[in-house]
Short mmCIF file of C-alpha atoms in Angstrom, two decimals:
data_model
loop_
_atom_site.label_atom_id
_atom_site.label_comp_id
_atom_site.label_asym_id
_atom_site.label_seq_id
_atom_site.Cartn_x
_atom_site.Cartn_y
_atom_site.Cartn_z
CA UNK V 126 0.00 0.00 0.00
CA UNK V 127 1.00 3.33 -0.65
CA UNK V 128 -0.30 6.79 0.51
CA UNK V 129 -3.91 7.36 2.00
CA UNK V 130 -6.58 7.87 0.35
CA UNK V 131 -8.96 11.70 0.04
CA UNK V 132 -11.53 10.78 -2.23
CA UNK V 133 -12.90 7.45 -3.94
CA UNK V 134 -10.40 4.84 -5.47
CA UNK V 135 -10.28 4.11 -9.54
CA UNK V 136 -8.14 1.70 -10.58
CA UNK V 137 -5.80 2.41 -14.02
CA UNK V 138 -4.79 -1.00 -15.88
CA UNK V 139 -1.54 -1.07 -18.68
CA UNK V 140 -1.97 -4.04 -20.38
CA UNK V 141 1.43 -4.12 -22.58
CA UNK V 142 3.21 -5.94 -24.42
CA UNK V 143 5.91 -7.81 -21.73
CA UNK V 144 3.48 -7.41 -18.26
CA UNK V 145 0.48 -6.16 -17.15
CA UNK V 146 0.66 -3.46 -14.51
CA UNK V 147 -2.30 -2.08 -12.21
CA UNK V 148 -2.40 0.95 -10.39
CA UNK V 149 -4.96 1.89 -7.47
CA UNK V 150 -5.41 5.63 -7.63
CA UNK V 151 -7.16 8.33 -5.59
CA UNK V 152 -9.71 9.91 -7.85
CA UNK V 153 -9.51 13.23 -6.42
CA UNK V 154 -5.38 13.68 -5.57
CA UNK V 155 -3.35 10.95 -8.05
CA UNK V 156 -2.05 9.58 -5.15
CA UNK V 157 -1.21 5.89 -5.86
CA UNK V 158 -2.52 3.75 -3.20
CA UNK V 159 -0.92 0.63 -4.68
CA UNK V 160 0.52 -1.39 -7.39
CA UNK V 161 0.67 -4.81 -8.77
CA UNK V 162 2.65 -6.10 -12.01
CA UNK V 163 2.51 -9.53 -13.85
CA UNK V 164 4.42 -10.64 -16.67
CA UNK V 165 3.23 -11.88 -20.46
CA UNK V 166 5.33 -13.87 -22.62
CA UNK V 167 5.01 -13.74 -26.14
CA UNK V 168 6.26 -16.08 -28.91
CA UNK V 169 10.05 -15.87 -30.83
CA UNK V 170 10.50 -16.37 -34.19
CA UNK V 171 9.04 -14.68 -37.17
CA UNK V 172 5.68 -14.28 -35.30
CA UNK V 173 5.18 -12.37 -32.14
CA UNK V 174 2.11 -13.59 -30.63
CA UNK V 175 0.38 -13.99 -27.20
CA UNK V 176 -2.41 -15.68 -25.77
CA UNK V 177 -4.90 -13.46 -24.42
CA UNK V 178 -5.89 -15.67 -22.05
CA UNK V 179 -2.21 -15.17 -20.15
CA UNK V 180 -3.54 -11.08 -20.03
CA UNK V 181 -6.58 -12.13 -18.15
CA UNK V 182 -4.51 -14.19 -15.48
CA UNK V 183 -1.73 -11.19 -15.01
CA UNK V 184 -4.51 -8.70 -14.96
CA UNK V 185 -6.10 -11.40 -11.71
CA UNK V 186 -2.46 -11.19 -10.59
CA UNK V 187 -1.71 -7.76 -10.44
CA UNK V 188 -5.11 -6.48 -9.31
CA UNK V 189 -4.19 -9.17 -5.98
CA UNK V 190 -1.27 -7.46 -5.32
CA UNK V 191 -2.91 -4.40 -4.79
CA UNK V 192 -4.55 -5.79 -2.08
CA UNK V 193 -7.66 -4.30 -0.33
CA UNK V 194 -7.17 -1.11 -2.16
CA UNK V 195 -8.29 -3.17 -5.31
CA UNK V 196 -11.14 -4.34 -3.74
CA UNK V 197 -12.16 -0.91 -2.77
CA UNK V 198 -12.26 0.80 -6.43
CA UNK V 199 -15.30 2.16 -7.14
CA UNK V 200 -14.23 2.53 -11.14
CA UNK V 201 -11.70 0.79 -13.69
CA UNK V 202 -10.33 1.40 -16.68
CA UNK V 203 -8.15 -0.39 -19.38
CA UNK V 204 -5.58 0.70 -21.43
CA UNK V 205 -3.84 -1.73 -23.98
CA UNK V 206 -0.95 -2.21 -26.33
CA UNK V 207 -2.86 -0.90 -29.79
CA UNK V 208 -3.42 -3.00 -33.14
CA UNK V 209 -3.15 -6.48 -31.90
CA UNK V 210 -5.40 -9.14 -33.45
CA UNK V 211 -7.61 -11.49 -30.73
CA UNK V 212 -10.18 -13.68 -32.46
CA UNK V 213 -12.62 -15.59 -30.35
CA UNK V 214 -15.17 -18.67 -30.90
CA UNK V 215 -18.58 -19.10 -30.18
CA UNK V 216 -17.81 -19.49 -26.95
CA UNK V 217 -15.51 -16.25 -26.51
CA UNK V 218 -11.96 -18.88 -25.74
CA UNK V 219 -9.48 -17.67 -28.36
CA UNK V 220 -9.35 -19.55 -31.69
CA UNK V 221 -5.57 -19.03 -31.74
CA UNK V 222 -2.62 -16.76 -30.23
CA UNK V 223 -3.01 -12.89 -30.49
CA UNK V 224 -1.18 -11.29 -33.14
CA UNK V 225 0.71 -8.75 -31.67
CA UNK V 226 1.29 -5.05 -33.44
CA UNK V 227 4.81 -5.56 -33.95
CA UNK V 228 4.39 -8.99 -35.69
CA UNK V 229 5.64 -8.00 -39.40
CA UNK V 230 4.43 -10.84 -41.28
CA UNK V 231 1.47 -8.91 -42.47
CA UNK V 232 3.90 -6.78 -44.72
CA UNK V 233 2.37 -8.17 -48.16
CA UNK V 234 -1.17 -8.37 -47.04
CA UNK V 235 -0.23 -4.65 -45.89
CA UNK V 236 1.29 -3.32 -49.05
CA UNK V 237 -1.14 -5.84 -51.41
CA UNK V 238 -4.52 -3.85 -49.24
CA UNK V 239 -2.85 -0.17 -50.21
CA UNK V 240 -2.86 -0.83 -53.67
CA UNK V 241 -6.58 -2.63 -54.10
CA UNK V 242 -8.21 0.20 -51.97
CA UNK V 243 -6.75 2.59 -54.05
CA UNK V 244 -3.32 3.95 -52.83
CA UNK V 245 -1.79 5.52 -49.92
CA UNK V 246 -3.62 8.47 -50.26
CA UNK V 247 -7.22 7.29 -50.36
CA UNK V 248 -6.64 5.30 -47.00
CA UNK V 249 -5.36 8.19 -45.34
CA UNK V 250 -7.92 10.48 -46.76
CA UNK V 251 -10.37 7.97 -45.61
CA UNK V 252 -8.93 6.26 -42.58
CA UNK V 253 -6.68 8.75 -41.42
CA UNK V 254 -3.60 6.63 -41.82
CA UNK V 255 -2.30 4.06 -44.07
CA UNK V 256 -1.96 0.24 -42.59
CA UNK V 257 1.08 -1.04 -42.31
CA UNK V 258 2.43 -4.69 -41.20
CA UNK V 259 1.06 -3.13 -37.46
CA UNK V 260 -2.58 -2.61 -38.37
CA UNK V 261 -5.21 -4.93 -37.21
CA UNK V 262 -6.57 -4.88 -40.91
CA UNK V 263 -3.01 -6.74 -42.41
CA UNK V 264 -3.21 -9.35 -39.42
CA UNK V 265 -6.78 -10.41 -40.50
CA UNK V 266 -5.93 -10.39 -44.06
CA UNK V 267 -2.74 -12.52 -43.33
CA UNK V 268 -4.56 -15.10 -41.10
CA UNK V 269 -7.41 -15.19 -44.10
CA UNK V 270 -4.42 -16.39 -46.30
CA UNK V 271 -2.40 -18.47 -44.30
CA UNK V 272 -4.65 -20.25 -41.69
CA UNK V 273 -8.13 -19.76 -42.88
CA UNK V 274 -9.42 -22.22 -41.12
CA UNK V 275 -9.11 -20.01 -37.83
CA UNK V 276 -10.60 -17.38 -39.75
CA UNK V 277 -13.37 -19.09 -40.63
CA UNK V 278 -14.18 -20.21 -36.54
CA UNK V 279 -13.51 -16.86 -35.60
CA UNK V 280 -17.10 -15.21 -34.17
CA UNK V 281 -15.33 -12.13 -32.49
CA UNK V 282 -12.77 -10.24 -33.25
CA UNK V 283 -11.03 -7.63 -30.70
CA UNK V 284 -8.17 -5.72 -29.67
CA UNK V 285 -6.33 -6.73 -26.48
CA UNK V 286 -7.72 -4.18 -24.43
CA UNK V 287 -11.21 -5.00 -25.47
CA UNK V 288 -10.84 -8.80 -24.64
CA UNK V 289 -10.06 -7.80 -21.10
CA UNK V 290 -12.90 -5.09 -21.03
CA UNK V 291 -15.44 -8.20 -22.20
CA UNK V 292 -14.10 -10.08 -20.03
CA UNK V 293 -14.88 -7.57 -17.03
CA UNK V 294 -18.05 -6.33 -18.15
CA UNK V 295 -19.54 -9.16 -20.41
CA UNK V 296 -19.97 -6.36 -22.92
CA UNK V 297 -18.34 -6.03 -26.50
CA UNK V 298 -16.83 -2.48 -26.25
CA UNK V 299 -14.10 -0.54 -27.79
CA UNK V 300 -13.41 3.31 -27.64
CA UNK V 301 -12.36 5.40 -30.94
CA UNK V 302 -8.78 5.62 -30.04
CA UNK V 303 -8.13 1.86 -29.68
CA UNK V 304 -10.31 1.57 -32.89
CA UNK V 305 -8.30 4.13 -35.21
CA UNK V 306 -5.49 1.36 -35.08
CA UNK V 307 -7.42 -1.23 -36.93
CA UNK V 308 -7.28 0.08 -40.51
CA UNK V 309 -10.85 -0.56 -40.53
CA UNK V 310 -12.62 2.45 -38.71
CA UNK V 311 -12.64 5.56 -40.77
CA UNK V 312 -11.55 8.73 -38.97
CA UNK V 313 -13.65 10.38 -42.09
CA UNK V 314 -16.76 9.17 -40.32
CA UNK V 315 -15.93 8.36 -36.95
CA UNK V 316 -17.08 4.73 -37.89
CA UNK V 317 -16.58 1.10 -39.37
CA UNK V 318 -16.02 1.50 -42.71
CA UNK V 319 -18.25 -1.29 -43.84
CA UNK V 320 -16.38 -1.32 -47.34
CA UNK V 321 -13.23 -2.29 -45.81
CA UNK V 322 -14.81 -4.59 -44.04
CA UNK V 323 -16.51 -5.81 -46.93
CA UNK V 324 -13.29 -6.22 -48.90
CA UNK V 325 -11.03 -8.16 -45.95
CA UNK V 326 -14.37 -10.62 -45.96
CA UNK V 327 -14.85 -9.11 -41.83
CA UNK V 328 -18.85 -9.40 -41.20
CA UNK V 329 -19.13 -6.23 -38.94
CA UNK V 330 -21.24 -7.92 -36.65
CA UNK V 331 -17.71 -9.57 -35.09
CA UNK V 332 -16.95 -5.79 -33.47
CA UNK V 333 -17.66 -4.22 -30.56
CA UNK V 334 -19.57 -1.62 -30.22
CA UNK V 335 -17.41 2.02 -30.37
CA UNK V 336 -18.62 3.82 -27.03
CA UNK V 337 -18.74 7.61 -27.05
CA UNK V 338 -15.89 9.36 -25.00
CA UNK V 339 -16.89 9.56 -21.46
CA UNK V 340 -19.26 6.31 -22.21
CA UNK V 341 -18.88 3.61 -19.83
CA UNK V 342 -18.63 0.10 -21.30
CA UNK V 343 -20.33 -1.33 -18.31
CA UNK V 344 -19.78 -2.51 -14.86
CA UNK V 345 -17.55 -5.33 -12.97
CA UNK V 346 -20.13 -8.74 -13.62
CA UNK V 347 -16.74 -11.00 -13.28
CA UNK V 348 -16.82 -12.38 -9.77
CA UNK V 349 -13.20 -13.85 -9.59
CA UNK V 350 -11.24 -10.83 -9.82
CA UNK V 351 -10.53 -8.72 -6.53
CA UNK V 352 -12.44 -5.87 -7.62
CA UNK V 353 -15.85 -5.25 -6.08
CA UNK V 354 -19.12 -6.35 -8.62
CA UNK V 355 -20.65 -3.39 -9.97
CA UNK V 356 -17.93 -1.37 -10.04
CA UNK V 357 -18.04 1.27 -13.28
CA UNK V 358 -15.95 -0.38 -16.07
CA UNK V 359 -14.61 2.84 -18.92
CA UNK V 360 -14.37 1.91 -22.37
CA UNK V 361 -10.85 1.85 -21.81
CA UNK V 362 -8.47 2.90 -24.44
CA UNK V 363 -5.22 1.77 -26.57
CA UNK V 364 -1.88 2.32 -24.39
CA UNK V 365 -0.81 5.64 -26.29
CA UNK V 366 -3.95 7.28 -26.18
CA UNK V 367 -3.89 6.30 -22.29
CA UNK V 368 -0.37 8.14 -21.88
CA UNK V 369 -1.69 11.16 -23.32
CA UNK V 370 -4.55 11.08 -21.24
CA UNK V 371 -2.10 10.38 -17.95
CA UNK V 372 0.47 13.49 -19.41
CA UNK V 373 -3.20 15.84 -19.57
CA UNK V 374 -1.88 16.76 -23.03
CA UNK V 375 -3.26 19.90 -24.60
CA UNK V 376 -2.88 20.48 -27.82
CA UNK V 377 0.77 20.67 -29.56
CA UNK V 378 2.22 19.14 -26.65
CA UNK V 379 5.17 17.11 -27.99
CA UNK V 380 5.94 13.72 -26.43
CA UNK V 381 8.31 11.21 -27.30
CA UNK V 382 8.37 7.53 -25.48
CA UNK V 383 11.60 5.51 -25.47
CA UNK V 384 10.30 1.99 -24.90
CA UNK V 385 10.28 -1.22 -26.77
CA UNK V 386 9.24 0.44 -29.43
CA UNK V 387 9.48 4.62 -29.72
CA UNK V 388 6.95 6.67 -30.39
CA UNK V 389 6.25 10.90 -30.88
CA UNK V 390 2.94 12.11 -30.82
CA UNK V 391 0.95 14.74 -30.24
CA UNK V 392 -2.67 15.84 -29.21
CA UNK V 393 -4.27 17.93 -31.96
CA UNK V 394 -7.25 19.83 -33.15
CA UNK V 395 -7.00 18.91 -37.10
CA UNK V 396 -7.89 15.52 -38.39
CA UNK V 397 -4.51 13.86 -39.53
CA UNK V 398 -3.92 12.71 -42.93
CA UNK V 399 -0.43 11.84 -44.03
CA UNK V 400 -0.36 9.62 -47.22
CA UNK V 401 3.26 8.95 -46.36
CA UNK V 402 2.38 6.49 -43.77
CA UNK V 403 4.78 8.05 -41.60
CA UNK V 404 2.39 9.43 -39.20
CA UNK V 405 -0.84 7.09 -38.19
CA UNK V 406 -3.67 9.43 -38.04
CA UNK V 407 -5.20 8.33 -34.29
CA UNK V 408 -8.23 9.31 -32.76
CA UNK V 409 -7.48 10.26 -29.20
CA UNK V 410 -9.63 9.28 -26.12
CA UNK V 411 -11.00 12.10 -25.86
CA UNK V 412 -12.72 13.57 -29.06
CA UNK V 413 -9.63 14.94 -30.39
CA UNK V 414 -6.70 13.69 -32.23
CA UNK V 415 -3.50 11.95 -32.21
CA UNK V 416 -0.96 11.67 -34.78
CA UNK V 417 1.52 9.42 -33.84
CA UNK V 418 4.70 7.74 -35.26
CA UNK V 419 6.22 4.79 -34.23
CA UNK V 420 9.31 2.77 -34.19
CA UNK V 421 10.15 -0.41 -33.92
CA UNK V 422 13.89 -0.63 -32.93
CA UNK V 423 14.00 1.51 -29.73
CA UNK V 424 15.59 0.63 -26.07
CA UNK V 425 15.51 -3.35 -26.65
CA UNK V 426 17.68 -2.70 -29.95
CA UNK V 427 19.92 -0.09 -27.81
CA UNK V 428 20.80 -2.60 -25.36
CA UNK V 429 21.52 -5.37 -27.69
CA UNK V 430 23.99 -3.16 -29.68
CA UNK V 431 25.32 -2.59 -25.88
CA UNK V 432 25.57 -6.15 -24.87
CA UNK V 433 27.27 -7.18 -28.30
CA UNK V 434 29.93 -4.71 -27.35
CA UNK V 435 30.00 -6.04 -23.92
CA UNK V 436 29.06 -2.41 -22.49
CA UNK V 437 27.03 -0.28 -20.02
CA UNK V 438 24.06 1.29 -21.42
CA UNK V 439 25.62 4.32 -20.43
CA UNK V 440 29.11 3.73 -21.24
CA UNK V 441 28.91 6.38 -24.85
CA UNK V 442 31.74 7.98 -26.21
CA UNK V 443 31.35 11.51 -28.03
CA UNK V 444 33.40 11.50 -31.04
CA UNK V 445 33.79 9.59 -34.23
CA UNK V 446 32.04 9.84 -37.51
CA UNK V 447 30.27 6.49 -37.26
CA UNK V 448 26.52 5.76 -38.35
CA UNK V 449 24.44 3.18 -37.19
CA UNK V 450 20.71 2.44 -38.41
CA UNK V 451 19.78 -0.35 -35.65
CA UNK V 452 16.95 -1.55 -37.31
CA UNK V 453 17.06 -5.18 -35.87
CA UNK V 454 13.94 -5.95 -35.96
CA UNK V 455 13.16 -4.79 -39.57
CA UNK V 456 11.77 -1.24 -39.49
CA UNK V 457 7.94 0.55 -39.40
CA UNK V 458 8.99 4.44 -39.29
CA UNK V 459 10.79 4.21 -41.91
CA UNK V 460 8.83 1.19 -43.42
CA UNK V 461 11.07 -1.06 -44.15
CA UNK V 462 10.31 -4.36 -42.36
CA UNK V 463 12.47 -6.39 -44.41
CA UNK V 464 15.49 -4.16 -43.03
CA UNK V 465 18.84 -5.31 -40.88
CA UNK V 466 20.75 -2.96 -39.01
CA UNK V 467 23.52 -1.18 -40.81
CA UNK V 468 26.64 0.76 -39.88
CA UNK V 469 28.53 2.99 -42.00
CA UNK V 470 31.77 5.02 -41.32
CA UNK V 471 33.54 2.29 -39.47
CA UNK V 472 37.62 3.31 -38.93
CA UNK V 473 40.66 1.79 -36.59
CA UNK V 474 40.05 4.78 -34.58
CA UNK V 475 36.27 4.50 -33.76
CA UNK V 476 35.73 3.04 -30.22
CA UNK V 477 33.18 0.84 -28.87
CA UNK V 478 31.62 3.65 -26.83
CA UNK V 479 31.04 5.73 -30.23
CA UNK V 480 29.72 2.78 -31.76
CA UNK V 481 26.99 2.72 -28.64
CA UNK V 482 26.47 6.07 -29.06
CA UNK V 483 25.69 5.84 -33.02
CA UNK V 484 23.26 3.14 -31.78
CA UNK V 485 21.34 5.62 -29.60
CA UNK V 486 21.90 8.82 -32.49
CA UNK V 487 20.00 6.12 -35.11
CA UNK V 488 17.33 4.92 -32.72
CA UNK V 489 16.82 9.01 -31.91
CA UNK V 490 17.05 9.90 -35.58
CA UNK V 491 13.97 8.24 -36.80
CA UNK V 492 12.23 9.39 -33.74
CA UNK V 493 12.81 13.22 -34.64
CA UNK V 494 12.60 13.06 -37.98
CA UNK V 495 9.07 11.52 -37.96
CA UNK V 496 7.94 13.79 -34.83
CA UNK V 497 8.80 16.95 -37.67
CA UNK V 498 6.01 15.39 -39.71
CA UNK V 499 3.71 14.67 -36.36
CA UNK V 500 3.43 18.55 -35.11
CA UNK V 501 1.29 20.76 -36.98
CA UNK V 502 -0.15 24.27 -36.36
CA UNK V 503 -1.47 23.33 -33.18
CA UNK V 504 2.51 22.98 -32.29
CA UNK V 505 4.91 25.93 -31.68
CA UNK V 506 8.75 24.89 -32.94
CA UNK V 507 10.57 25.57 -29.46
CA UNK V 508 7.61 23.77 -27.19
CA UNK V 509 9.31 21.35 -24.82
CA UNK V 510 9.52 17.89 -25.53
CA UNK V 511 8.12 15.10 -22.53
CA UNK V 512 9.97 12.42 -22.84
CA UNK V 513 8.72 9.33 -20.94
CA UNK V 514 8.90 5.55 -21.21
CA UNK V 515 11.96 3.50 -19.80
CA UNK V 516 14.42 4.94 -21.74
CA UNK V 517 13.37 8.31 -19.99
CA UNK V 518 15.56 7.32 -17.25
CA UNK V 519 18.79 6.69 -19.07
CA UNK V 520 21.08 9.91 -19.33
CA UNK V 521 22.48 8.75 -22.80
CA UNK V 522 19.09 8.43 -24.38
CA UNK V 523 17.94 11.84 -22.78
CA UNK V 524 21.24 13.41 -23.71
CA UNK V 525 21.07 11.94 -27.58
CA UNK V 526 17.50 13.74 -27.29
CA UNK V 527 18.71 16.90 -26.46
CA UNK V 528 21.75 16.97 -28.67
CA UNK V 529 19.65 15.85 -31.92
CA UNK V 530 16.14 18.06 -31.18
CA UNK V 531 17.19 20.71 -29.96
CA UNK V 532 14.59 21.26 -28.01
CA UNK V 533 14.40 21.51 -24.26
CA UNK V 534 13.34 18.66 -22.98
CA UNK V 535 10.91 17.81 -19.60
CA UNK V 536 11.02 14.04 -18.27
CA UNK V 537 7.94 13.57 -15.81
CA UNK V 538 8.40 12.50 -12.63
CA UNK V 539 5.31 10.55 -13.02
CA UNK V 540 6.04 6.58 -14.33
CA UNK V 541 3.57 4.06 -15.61
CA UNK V 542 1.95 6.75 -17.73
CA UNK V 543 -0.60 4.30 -19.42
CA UNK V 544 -1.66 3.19 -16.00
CA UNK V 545 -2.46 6.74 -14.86
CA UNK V 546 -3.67 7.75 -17.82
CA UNK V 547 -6.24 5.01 -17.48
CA UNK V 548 -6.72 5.97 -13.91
CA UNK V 549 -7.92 9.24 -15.28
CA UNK V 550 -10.28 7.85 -17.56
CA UNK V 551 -11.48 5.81 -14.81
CA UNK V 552 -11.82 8.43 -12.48
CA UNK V 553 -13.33 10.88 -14.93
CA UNK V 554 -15.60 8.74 -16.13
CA UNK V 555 -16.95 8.43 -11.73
CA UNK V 556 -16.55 12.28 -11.46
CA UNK V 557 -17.75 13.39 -14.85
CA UNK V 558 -15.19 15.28 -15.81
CA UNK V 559 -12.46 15.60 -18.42
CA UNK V 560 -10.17 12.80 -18.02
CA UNK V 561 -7.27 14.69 -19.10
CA UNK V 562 -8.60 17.98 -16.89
CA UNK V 563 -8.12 15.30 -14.05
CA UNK V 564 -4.53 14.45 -15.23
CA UNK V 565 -3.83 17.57 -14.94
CA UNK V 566 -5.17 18.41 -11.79
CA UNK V 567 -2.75 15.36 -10.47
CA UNK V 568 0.29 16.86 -11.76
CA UNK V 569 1.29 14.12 -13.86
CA UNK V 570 3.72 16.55 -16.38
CA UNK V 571 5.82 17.77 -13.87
CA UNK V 572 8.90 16.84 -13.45
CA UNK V 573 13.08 17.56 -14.64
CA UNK V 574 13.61 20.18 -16.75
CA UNK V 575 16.70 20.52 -19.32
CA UNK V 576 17.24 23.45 -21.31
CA UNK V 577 17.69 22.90 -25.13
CA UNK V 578 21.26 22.90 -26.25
CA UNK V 579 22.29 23.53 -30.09
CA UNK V 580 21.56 20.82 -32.23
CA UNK V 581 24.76 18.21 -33.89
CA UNK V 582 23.90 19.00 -38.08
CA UNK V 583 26.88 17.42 -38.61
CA UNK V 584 25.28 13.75 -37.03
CA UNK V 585 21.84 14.57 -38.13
CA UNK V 586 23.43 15.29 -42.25
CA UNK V 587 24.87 12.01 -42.00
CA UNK V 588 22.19 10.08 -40.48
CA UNK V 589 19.93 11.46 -43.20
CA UNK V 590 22.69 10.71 -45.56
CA UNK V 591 23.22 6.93 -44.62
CA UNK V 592 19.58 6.57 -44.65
CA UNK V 593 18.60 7.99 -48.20
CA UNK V 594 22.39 6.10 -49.74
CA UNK V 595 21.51 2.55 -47.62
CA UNK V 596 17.90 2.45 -48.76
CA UNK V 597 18.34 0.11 -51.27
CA UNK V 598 20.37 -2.53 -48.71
CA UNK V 599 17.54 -1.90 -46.09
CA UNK V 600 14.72 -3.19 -48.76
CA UNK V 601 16.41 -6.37 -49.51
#
């Protein structure tokens, strides 16, 4: 247990890729009461998959670490890692392993669905982004092709945080945020777009329902869990819509997240539309929206280039003119999920702590130079940059930050952003307020502040260099 309580408990849930985490918040102050985390595993090899059914048990596990706090929350809420595909049977057990969003195997179903629906440009005109590998839309067309027959049992289909919202409530329920990942709900309309659906062969009666912001999907029916029955259930939310609810973002705020994967985004007033693909034009949670980009190859690819030079995270060396492009795990932002990593400007004199350091200046690189194609008007050039996620913590990655932006740059105290940021949702769902008022009101943004320092033209000219010349040896 943590501090006391002033005013009625929520309880914020971060459903993620590696663990599910649980957070028992005062609804009033942001004090967290207590915590609980339990881990997922997910599958190696070419696929990354999960079975949702592990979710449910860490979500049971976490929420009973929290104690009698848990069983005290008067409202919940759900965030989840975004675009990953859960198909159920008749009798809502899971036909097969989740899909997760950073499974690449949809890349031909991904490129092959661009071109019959008419070209970049049309889905983002339409959607609001253009699906890549990630997008719940590839995943269904690649199981259609290669195991059909678990398409054809499938008779629900639903994004990890929905599952575990069903699964609390006994209601089918998504929110728009969570649902502007799928490739198949039109940010045009603010609904399915029943001629995508119609194409992929998806009978739109295997959705949930997309509640309204500030909608509750229902109450606590599942009598297992140590929450109390009855309790108010939120629609819940994907996990980067949840962080911008936990930050409170206004409008233009920029954030970048060094986790497994890295992500900028902002909270914005204009419907995004970028027929690059770069950007994926998200709803928010809130009514507004939120362009994001995302990478794959962020901390976990840092630390491997660390480990295969048998040194400290932190142990960088300035200095050097070496380039490295540690796209491991094939690339998104860029797209180019066939990609390796590649290193360029190798010399006798270049030392294993410059090579680390390249490794961070690459992973920081693609970051930036999408987040220059995520800020529009809403944005003003010299606004601070909140960096969060794990990598938040290291000095090398918030130094490589600094050094390439430019920007000052504000790392909130506040950790287990998702969590809050579906405590907020939670608790202003109970209050009836603004979720992200109520973020706000906690203080979640606060936190170190570093002034911006000039930025290094000469690593960003040959990052962008080595990227445009390498291009053709990242598409093999």
């Amino acid at each position: 247990m943590g501090a006391q309580s002033a005013g009625p408990l929520v309880v914020g849930v971060d459903s993620s890729t590696q663990s599910t985490k649980a957070l028992v918040v005062d609804a009033v102050t942001g004090a967290v009461i207590a915590r609980g985390q339990a881990p997922h595993t997910v599958s190696g090899g070419a696929g990354k998959e999960s079975d949702p059914r592990q979710w449910w048990q860490a979500l049971g596990e976490a929420l009973a670490q929290c104690g009698d706090a848990a069983r005290q929350a008067s409202a919940v809420s759900v965030g989840g890692q975004q675009h990953g595909l859960v198909t159920l049977d008749a009798a809502g057990a899971p036909v097969r392993p989740a899909m997760l969003w950073n499974d690449v195997r949809p890349a031909p179903q991904s490129e092959r669905l661009i071109a019959e629906r008419g070209g970049a440009q049309a889905w983002a005109d339409r959607v609001g982004s253009v699906p890549g590998p990630a997008f719940t839309v590839a995943k269904w067309a690649w199981l259609q092709a290669n195991e059909p027959a678990a398409a054809a049992a499938t008779a629900a289909v639903r994004l990890p945080h929905d599952y575990l919202t069903e699964r609390l409530t006994g209601e089918a329920v998504t929110d728009r945020g969570d649902a502007s990942g799928t490739g198949w709900w039109a940010s045009s309309t603010e609904s399915y777009d029943a001629e995508i659906l119609a194409h992929v062969g998806l009978d739109p009666e295997l959705l949930p329902r997309v509640a309204l912001p500030g909608e509750a999907a229902g109450t606590v029916h599942a009598g297992h869990l140590p929450l109390p029955k009855g309790a108010l259930v939120a629609a819940g939310t994907g996990d980067n819509m949840a962080a911008a609810l936990g930050l409170g973002l206004r409008p233009g705020r920029p954030v970048l997240s060094l986790g497994t994967s890295g992500t900028v985004y902002a909270v914005s007033t204009h419907r995004p539309a970028d027929p690059t693909g770069t950007v994926a034009g998200f709803a928010d949670a809130r009514g507004d929206w939120l362009p994001l980009a995302c990478t794959l190859n962020c901390t976990l690819a840092v630390d491997r280039v660390a480990a295969l030079l048998g040194r400290d995270r932190e142990a960088v060396e300035e200095g050097g003119e070496v380039v490295m492009l540690p796209f491991l795990d094939g690339e998104r932002t860029p797209n180019l999920p066939g990609a390796s990593g590649l290193v360029h400007g190798l010399r006798h004199g270049t030392t294993g702590g410059q090579l680390l350091q390249a490794a961070y200046d690459g992973a920081v690189f693609t970051l930036l130079q999408a987040l220059d194609r995520v800020l529009d008007a809403d944005a003003a050039p010299d606004a601070p940059l909140l960096l969060i996620g794990g990598g938040a913590r290291g000095r090398a990655w918030r130094e490589t930050v600094r050094r390439l932006s430019g920007r000052p740059v504000v790392v909130p105290e506040a950790q287990e952003l998702v969590a809050l940021g579906a405590a907020a949702q939670a608790a202003g769902l109970l209050l009836e307020e603004d979720p992200a008022a109520v973020a706000r009101r906690w203080g979640t943004a606060r936190g170190a502040e570093y002034e911006a320092r000039p930025r290094d033209e000469a690593a960003w000219e040959r990052l962008t260099a080595t990227l445009a010349d390498g291009e053709p040896l990242l598409r093999r």
